[in-house]
Each structure stands twice: as C-alpha cells, then as structure tokens.
Coordinates of C-alpha atoms in Angstrom, one line a residue:
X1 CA -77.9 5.8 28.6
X2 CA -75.0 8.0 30.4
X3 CA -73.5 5.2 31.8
X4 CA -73.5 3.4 27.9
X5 CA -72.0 6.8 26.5
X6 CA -68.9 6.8 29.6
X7 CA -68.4 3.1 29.4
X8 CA -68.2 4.1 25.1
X9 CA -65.7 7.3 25.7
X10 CA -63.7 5.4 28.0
X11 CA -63.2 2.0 25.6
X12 CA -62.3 4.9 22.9
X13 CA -60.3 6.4 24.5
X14 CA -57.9 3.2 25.3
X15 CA -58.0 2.2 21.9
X16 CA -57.2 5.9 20.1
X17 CA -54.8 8.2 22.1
X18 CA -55.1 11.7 23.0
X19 CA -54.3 14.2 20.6
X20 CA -51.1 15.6 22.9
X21 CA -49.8 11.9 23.0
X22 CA -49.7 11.8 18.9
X23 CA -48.0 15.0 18.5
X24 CA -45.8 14.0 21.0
X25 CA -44.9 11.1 19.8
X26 CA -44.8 12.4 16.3
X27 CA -42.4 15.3 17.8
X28 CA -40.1 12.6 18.9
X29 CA -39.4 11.0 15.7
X30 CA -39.0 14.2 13.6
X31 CA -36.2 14.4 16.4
X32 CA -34.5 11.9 16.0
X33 CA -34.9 11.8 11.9
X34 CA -33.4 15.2 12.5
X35 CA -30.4 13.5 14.8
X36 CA -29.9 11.0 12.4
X37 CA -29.6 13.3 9.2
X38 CA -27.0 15.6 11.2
X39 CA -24.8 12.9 12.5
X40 CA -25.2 11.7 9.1
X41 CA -23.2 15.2 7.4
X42 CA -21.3 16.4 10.6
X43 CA -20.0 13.2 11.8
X44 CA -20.7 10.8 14.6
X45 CA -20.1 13.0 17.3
X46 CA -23.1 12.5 19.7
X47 CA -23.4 16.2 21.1
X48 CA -25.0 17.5 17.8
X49 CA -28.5 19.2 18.6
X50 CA -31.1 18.5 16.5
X51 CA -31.3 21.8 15.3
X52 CA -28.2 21.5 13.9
X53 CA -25.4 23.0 16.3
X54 CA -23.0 21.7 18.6
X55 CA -24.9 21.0 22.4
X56 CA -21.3 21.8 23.8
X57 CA -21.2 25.0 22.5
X58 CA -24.4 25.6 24.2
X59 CA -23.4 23.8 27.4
X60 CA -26.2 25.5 29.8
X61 CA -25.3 24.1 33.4
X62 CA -24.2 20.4 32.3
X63 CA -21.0 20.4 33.7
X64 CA -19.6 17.6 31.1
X65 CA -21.0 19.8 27.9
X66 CA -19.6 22.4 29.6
X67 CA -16.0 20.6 30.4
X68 CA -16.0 19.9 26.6
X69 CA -16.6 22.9 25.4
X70 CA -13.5 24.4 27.5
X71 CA -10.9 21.8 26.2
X72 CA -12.1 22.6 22.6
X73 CA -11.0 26.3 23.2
X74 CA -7.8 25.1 24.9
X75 CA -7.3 22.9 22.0
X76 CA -7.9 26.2 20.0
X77 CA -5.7 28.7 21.8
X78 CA -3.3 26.2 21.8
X79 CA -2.8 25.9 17.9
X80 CA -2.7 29.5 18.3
X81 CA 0.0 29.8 20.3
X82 CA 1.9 27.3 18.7
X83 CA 1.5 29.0 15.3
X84 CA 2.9 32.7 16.9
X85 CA 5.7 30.5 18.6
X86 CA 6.8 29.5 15.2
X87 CA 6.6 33.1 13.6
X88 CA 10.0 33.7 15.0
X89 CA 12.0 36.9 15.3
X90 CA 10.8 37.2 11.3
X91 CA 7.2 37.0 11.9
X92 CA 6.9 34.3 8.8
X93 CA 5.3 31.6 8.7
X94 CA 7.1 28.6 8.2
X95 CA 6.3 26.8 4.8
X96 CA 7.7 23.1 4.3
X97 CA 9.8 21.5 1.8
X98 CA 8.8 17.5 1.5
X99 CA 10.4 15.5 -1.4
X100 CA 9.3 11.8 -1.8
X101 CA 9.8 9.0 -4.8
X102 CA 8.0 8.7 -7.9
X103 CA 4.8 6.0 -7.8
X104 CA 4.7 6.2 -3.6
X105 CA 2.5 8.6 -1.9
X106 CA 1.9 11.4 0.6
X107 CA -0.2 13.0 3.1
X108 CA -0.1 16.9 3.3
X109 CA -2.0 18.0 6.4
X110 CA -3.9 21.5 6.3
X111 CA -2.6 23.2 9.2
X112 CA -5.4 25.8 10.0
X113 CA -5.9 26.9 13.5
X114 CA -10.0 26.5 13.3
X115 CA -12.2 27.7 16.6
X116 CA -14.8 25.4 17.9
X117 CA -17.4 27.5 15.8
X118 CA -15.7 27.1 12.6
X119 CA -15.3 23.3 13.1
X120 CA -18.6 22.7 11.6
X121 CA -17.1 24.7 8.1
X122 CA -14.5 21.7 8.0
X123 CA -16.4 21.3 4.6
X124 CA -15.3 24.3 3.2
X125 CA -11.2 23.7 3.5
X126 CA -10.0 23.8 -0.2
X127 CA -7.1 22.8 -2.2
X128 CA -5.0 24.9 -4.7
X129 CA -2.0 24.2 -6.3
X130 CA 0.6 25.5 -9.0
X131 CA 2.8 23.6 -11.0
X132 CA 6.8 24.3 -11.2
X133 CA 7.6 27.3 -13.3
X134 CA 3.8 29.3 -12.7
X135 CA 2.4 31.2 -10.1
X136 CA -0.7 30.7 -10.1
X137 CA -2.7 28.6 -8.0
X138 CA -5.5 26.7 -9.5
X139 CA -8.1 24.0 -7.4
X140 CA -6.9 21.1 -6.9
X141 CA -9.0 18.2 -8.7
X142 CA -10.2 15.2 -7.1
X143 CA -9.2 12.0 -9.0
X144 CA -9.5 8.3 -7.9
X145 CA -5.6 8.9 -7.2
X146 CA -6.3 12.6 -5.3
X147 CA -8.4 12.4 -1.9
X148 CA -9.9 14.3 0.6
X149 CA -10.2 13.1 4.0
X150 CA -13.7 13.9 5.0
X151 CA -12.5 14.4 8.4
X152 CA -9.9 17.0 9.2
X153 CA -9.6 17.6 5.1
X154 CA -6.1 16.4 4.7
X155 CA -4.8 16.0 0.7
X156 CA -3.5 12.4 0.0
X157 CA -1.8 11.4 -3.0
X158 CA -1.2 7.8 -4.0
X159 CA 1.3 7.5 -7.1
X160 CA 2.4 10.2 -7.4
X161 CA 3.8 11.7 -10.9
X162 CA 6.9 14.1 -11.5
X163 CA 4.6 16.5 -13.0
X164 CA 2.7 17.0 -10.1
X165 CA 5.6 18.6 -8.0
X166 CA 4.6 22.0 -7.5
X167 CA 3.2 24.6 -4.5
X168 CA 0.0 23.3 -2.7
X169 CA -1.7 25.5 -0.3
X170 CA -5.3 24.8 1.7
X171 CA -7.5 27.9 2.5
X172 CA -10.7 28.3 4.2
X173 CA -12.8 31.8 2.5
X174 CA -9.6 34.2 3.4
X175 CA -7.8 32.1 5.6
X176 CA -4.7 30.3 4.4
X177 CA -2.0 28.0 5.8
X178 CA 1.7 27.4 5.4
X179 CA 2.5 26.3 2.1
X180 CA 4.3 22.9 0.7
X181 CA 6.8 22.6 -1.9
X182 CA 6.7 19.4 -3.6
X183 CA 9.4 17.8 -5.1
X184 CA 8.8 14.3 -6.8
X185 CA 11.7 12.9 -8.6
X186 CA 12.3 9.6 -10.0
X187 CA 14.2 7.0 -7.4
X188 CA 17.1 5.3 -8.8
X189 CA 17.8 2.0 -6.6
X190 CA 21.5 3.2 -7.2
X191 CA 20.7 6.2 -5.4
X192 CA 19.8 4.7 -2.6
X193 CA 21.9 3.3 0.5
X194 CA 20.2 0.2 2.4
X195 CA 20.8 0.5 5.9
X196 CA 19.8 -1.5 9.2
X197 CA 18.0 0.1 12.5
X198 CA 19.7 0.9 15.4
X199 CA 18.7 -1.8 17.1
X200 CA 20.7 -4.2 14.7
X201 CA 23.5 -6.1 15.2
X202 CA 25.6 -5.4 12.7
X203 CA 25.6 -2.2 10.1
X204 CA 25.3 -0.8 7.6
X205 CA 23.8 2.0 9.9
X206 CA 22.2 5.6 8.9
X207 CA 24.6 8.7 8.6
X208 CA 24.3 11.0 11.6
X209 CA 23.8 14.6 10.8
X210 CA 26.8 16.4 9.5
X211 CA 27.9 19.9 9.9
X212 CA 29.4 22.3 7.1
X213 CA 32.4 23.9 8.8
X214 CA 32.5 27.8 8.2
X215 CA 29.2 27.9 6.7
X216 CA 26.6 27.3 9.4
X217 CA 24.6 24.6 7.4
X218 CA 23.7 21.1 8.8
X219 CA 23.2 18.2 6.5
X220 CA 20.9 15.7 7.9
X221 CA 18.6 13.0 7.2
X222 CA 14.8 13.2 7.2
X223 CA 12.9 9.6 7.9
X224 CA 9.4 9.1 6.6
X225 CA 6.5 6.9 8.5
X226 CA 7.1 3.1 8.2
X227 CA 4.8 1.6 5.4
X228 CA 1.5 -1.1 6.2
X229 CA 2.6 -5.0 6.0
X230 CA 2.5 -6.2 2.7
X231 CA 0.9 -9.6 4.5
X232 CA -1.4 -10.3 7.1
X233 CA -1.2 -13.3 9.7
X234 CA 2.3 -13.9 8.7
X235 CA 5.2 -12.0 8.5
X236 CA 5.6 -9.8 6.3
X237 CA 8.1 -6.7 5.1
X238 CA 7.9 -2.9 5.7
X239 CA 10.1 -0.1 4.6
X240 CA 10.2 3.7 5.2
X241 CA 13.0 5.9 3.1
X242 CA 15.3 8.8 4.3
X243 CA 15.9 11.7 2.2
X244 CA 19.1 14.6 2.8
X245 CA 17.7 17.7 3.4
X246 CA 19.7 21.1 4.6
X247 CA 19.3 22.9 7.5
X248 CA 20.0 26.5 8.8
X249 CA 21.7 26.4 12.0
X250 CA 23.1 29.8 13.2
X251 CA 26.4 30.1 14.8
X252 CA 27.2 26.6 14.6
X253 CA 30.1 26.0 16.5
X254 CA 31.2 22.1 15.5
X255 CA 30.5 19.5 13.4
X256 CA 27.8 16.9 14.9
X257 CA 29.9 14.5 12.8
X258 CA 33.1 15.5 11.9
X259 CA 34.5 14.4 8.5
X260 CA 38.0 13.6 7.8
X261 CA 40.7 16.7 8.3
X262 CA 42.3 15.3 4.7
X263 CA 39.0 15.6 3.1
X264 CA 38.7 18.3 0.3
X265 CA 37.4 22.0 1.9
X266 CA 34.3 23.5 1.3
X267 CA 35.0 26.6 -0.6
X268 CA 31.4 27.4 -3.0
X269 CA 30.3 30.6 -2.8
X270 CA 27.0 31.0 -0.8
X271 CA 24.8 34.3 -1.5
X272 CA 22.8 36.1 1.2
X273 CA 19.6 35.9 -0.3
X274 CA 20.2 32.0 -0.2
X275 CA 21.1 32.3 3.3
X276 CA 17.6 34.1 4.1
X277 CA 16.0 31.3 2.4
X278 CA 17.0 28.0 4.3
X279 CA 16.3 30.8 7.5
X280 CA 12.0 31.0 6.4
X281 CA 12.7 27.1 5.8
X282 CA 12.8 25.9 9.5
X283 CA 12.2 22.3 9.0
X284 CA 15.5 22.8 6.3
X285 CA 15.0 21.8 2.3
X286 CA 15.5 18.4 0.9
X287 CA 18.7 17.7 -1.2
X288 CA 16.9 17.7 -4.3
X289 CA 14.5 19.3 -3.8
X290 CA 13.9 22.2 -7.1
X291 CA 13.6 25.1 -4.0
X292 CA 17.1 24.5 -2.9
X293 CA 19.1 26.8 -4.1
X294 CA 21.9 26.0 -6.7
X295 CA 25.0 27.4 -4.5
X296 CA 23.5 24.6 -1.5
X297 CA 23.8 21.9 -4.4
X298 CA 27.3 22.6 -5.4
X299 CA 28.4 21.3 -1.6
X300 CA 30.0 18.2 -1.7
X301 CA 28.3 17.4 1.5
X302 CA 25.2 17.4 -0.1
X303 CA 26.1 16.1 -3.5
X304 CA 28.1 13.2 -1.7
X305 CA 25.1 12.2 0.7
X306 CA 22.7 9.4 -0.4
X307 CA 19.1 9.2 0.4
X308 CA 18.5 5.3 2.8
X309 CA 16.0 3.3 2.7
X310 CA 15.4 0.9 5.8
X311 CA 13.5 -2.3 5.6
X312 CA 12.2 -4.6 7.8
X313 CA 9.5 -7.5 8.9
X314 CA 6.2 -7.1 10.9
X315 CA 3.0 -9.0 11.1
X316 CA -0.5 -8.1 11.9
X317 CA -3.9 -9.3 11.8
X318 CA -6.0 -9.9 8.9
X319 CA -9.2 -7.3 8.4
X320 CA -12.1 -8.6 9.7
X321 CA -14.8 -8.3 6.6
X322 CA -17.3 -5.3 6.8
X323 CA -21.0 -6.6 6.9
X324 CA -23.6 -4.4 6.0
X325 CA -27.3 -5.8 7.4
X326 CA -30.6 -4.5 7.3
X327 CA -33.0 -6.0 9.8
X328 CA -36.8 -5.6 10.3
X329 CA -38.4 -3.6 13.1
X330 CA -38.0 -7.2 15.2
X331 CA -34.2 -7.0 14.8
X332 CA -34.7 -9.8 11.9
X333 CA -32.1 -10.2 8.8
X334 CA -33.2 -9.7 6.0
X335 CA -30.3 -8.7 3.6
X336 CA -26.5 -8.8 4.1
X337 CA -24.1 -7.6 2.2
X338 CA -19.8 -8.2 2.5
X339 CA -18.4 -5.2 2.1
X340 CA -14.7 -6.3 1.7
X341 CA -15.8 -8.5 -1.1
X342 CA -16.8 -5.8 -3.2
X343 CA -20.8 -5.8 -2.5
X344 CA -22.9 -3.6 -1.5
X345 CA -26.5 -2.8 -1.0
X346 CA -28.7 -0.3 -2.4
X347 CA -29.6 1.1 0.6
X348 CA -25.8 2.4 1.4
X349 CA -25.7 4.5 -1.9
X350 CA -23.0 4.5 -4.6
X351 CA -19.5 3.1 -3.2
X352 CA -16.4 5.1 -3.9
X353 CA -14.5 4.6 -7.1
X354 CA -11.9 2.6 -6.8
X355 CA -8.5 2.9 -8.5
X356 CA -8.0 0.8 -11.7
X357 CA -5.6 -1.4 -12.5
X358 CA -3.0 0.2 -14.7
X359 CA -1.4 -1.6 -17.6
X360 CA 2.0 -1.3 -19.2
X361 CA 3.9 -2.8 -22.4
X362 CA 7.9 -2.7 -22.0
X363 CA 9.9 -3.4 -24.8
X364 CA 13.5 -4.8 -24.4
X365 CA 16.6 -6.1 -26.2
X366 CA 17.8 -9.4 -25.9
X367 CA 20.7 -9.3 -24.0
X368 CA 20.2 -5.6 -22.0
X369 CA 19.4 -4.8 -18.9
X370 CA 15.5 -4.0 -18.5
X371 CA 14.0 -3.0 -15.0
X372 CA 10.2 -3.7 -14.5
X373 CA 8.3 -1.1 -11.9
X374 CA 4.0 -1.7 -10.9
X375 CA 2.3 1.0 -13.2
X376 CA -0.1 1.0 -10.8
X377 CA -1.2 1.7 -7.1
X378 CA -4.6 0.9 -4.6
X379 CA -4.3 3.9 -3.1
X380 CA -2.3 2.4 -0.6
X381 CA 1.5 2.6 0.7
X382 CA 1.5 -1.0 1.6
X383 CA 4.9 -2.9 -0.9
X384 CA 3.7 -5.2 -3.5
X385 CA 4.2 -8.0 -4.3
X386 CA 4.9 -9.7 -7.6
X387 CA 2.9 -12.9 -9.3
X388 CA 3.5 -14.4 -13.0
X389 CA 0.2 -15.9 -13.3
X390 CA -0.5 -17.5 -10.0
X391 CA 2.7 -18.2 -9.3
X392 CA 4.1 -15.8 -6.7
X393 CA 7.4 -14.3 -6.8
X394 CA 9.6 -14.9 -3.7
X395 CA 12.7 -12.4 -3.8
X396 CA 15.4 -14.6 -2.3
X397 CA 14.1 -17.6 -4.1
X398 CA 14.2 -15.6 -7.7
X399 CA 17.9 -14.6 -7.2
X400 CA 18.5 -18.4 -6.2
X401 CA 17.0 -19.5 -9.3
X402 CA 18.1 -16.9 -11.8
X403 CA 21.4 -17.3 -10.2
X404 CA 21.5 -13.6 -9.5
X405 CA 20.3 -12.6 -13.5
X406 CA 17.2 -11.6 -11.7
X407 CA 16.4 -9.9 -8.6
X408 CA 13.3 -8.0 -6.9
X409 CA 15.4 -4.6 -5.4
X410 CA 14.2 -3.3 -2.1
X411 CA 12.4 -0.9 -3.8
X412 CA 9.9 -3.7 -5.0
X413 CA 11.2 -2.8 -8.6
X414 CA 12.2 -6.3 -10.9
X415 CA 15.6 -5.8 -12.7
X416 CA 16.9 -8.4 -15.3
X417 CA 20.1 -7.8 -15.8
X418 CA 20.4 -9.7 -19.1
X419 CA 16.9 -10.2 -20.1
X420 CA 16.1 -13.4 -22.6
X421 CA 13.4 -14.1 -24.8
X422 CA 11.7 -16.7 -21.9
X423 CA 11.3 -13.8 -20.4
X424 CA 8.8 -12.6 -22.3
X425 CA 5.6 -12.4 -20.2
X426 CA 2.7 -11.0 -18.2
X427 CA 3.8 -9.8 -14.5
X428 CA 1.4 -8.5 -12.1
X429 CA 2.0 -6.7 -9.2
X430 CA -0.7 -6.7 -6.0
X431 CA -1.4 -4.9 -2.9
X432 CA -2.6 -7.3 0.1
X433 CA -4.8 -9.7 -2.3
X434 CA -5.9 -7.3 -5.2
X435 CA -4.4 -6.4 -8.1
X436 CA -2.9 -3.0 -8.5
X437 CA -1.2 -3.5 -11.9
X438 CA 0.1 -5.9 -14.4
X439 CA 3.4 -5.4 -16.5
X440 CA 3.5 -6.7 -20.0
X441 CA 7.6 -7.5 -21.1
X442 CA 8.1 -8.1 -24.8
X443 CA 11.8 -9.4 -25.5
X444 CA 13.2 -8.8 -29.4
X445 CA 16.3 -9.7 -30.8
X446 CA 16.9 -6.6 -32.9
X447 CA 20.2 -6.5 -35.8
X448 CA 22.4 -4.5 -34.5
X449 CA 25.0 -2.8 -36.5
X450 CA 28.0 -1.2 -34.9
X451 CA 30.2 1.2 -37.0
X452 CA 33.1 2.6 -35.9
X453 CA 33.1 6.4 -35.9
X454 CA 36.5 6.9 -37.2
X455 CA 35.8 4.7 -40.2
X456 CA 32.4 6.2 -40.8
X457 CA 34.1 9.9 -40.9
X458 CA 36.9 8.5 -43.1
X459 CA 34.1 7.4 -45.4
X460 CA 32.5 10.5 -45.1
X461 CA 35.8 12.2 -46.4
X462 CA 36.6 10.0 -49.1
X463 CA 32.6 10.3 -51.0
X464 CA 32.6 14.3 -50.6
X465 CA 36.6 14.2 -52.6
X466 CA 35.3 11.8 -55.0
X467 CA 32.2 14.4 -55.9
X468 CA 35.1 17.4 -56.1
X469 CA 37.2 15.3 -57.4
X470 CA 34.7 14.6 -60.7
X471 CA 33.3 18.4 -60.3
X472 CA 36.5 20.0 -60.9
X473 CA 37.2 17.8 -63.4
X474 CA 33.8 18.6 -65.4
X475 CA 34.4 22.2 -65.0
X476 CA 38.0 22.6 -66.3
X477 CA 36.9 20.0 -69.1
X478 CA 34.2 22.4 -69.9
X479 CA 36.0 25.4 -69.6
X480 CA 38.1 23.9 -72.3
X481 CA 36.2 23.3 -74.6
X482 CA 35.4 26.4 -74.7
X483 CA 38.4 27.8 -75.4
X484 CA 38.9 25.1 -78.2
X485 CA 35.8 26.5 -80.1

C-alpha cells in the first residue's frame, strides 16, 4: 500500500509541477509583459527595468551599465557647457532667425539641455507659438501638416503658410529654450539666382560673404539641407535654397569680398538699439526676415543680394515594403499585411493620418501669363513632379515642345507664359508615386475694353458742363419769370 501511494505522488508529481515552479514561471511572464509594455512607451532601448526605470541609472557593479550611464552625464554636462559658452559676455541666450519659402517645410529642434533622469519626461516637451504682431504664446496644435517627433520632440512643418510666421518656443514645466523667429514669405522664381556647386565646371557660382565697409555688418549667405530624390533607382533631381541673412561682426577690419571702389557708398543711418540687436542674433537675421530691422533693409548690400537656389541629380534605392506578420506560437504565418501599400492590421492599432490631397481651381485669361504651384504636400521635402493624366511631364521635353511658351521653373512651379484655351485642364503634382495635389486651370476669353484715361476724364468734363450748363440756364430762366410776373 505505501509503495502504491509513492509510486502515485511520484507519477503526480511529473505530470503537475511544484507550486514554486508555477509562480516562477508565472513571475517570468508578468516580466516580460512588463518589458514589453515599457519598451513599448519609452522606446526600444533595451536597458529599461521592468519596473519601469532606466537599469543604467542603477548600474550596480556592471561595468557596461555603468560605462553608459557616465557618457549620458558627459553627454549632459556637455550641452551644459556648450549652452554657458554661447551666453557670451551678455549672458543671453542666443535665439535664431530662420526664413524659408512658402509650401516647403522645416524642422525646428528643441534645444533643451535634459539630464539622464529627465530623459524619460521627453513626453512632456511642449510647443507654443505667437503669431506676428501678438505676444502671447498659445500651444501649438497638431495637424496632419504639424508633427511631433516622438523621439527627441522636434516641431516639423510641411507647407508651410505665410500666416504661420511668428515666435515658437519649446518648454519643459519651467524650463524653456532659445526661441525661433519665423519668417515665411512667398518665393518669386524671379527672386531667385540659380547657381552651380563648387565643384562645377563652369559658373554661375554662389556670392561669397560680403562685408559693409564702416559699419561692421557682414552679408552672407545661409544654405539649407539638400532635399530627398524625387526618384528612386534612377536618377533623379535635388535642390537645397540659400537665403541673405546679416551678421554682426565687430571690428571688422576688411571686406571678405570687396565690391567695386566706383560703386555707390553706404551712407543709411544705423541706430544703436539696432546694433544691440543683430549682437543677441549670433547666427545673424535673414534679409527678409520681419525681425530685421528697417535701417539693415535700407542697405543696398542687402536690398541688392538675391536669395540661390542650387540644384542637382542623385539616385538612391527604392524602399523596401514594410511587412507586418503575425505568426503562431510555432513561428507559423498566419496574416500579413504590406504596410507601404496602405494596409494594415488590426492588431497594429489606428495608422496615422495621412495628409490629403489638396485641390485648387485657377482661373486665367486667354493670352496672360498664369503660373501653376502643387496646393498640396506628403509631408515630405522630396520635389514633385508633374502628370496630366498619366502622362508625365518631363521639363526639358515641355519647353521643347511648347517651344519655350511653357516651362517647369526650378522651383517645380509650371509657368505659361501665354496660356491658351487647350490649356485648359487637370494637372497633378506627386511626391515619389502618390499624389500630393492636383491643379485644376480654367482658360476664358473675357471682352476686354481698354479706355484711354485722358478721353475718359475729357468725357467726364464735358457731361458735368452740360448738367451746369442746363442748371444755370433753368435758374436764370426761372428767376425771370419771376420778375416778368
């Protein structure tokens, strides 16, 4: 009978485990649930305890935890430092002036100096802005235009609007950094000066920084990042755009690029307080931007320098296409979903919003000149490209054809210098392979009637002495009858 009841515990206890062996196994999994969930909100950094805090900031003896946590700090101090540096002899911090063209976009980085410890409040970095003409500073407001990065909480604009040139400042609870001033303004292909890299044989090339004899001012220009390829796996066309700004440079004692000794003499009348300003302005204040002071706009150095625009060809690879797959506990498929095309599945939660495709109607006269720019934008910087129905339009074909009536400029804008009624129609304008916006161009031939002003005012003289002419002659005819009776 005992040896039934040992040879019964024994088989039981083979098939059901011990209690310690359940928890422990049960403690394991609540683990790594608990893993997966903070990887999940803080990122995929792998040195996140369970319990929610950073294991490098808890490094114990592990020597690489430990080697970690000290470059963080270093990282830290370093910011820091570079932040007093900056102060300067002022002790001001040093705000930046940033202009850019209507419809393209930007990236304004929130330059807080945040401790190891803080990096887990990333989340709580916000966005205020205020409009030209107020002080106040209001939230700014996420759109499918306006984004967050979830990462280091940068603000990125994509077609950008006039009306959104203002002040925008990040804080974190009392914290705030260096703010930026704004400036969008519309860009006029007239206004702007194509010119070659450095690297190119022959010119036009960009205009080396100029000095302001006797004022202690340096007129330079400021290049922005290259753009993405418009194409993949074939060449395809990049630009990036220079803008004049103004710099402070004291005791300046010769021009960088001197002008010529005939040309006319700087002689505008700069205040102090102007002075002082370009001085807290480090990094110097575009041309046009609405900061810069009106005495700095008077200059003809700066009314005479053009913003450049640089273009030129790349290629890179195509995207590979994001699969999402869920598989069984045997590593089985047993749904996939492509990404890139636009599907998803319901086990990755709501997508993003995606920016939709804007629509225009243009109205022109038969016969004017009419100029054609994508209302709309992917929330990309990569150029677009231009398609009447499937048909794509290839600039240096379309001038061929058009014979030069109509050209693509290197702003991606289509100008028609003498637009006809065939050129009524639908044009769409796409980023990579999706559409971004479509244009649609009515052409009318409208009556026109042109007077010439001096016969209108003649004509205008000659009705208003006919109407004294016959009120006079009422009144005196009146009068005597009067005198008659």
């Amino acid at each position: 009978m005992y040896t039934k009841c040992l040879i019964t515990v024994l088989v039981f206890s083979q098939i059901v485990p011990p209690t310690h062996t359940i928890f422990s196994n049960a403690l394991k999994k609540l683990k790594q649930k608990s893993k997966e969930a903070y990887k999940k909100k803080f990122g995929k950094d792998k040195t996140w305890h369970f319990l929610g805090f950073d294991l490098t900031e808890y490094p114990g003896t592990n020597e690489k935890y430990r080697q970690m946590n000290k470059e963080k700090w270093d990282d830290y101090y370093g910011c820091l430092e570079a932040q007093n540096t900056n102060l300067g002899r002022d002790f001001s911090v040093t705000p930046e002036a940033v202009q850019v063209v209507e419809s393209s976009s930007i990236r304004l980085e929130c330059k807080l100096c945040l401790s190891p410890e803080e990096t887990m409040k990333i989340d709580s970095v916000e966005w205020y802005w205020a409009e030209i003409g107020s002080s106040k500073l209001v939230p700014v407001e996420s759109t499918e235009n306006i984004l967050l990065s979830p990462s280091d909480r940068s603000l990125q604009i994509y077609n950008l609007r006039k009306q959104e040139s203002g002040q925008y400042v990040c804080r974190i609870g009392k914290t705030q950094a260096p703010p930026y001033f704004l400036t969008v303004f519309e860009g006029d292909d007239e206004d702007l000066t194509e010119v070659h890299t450095a690297e190119a044989p022959t010119g036009p090339y960009s205009q080396k920084s100029e000095s302001i004899s006797g004022y202690n001012l340096v007129v330079d220009t400021e290049w922005t990042p290259w753009t993405s390829c418009n194409k993949c796996n074939q060449i395809g066309r990049r630009h990036r755009l220079g803008y004049c700004i103004v710099k402070y440079e004291e005791n300046h004692a010769r021009d960088v690029n001197p002008r010529n000794q005939t040309e006319e003499i700087e002689t505008v009348n700069i205040p102090q307080q102007h002075y002082e300003l370009l001085r807290i302005f480090k990094f110097g204040i575009p041309c046009k931007s609405h900061i810069l002071p009106h005495s700095l706009k008077k200059l003809h150095h700066v009314t005479g320098r053009k913003n450049e625009i640089m273009s030129g060809y790349c290629k890179i690879n195509c995207p590979e296409d994001k699969i999402f797959e869920v598989r069984d506990k045997n590593g089985n498929v047993i749904e996939r979903a492509n990404n890139s095309a636009g599907i998803y599945s319901v086990l990755q939660g709501i997508p993003s919003i995606q920016p939709s495709v804007e629509r225009s109607l243009q109205y022109a006269e038969k016969g004017k000149k009419a100029i054609l720019t994508c209302p709309g934008n992917l929330n990309s910087d990569v150029p677009v490209q231009w398609q009447i129905g499937s048909k794509k339009l290839v600039p240096e074909l379309l001038v061929v054809e058009s014979k030069g009536r109509i050209y693509i400029s290197i702003t991606d804008k289509i100008h028609i210098k003498e637009t006809k009624l065939a050129d009524t129609n639908i044009y769409s304008c796409w980023q990579h392979q999706d559409l971004a916006g479509t244009v649609r161009l009515v052409v009318e031939k409208r009556l026109s009637l042109d007077f010439s002003h001096h016969i209108m005012l003649f004509g205008a003289v000659l009705i208003f002495s006919i109407f004294l002419y016959v009120f006079v002659k009422a009144f005196f005819r009146r009068k005597a009858a009067r005198n008659a009776t």
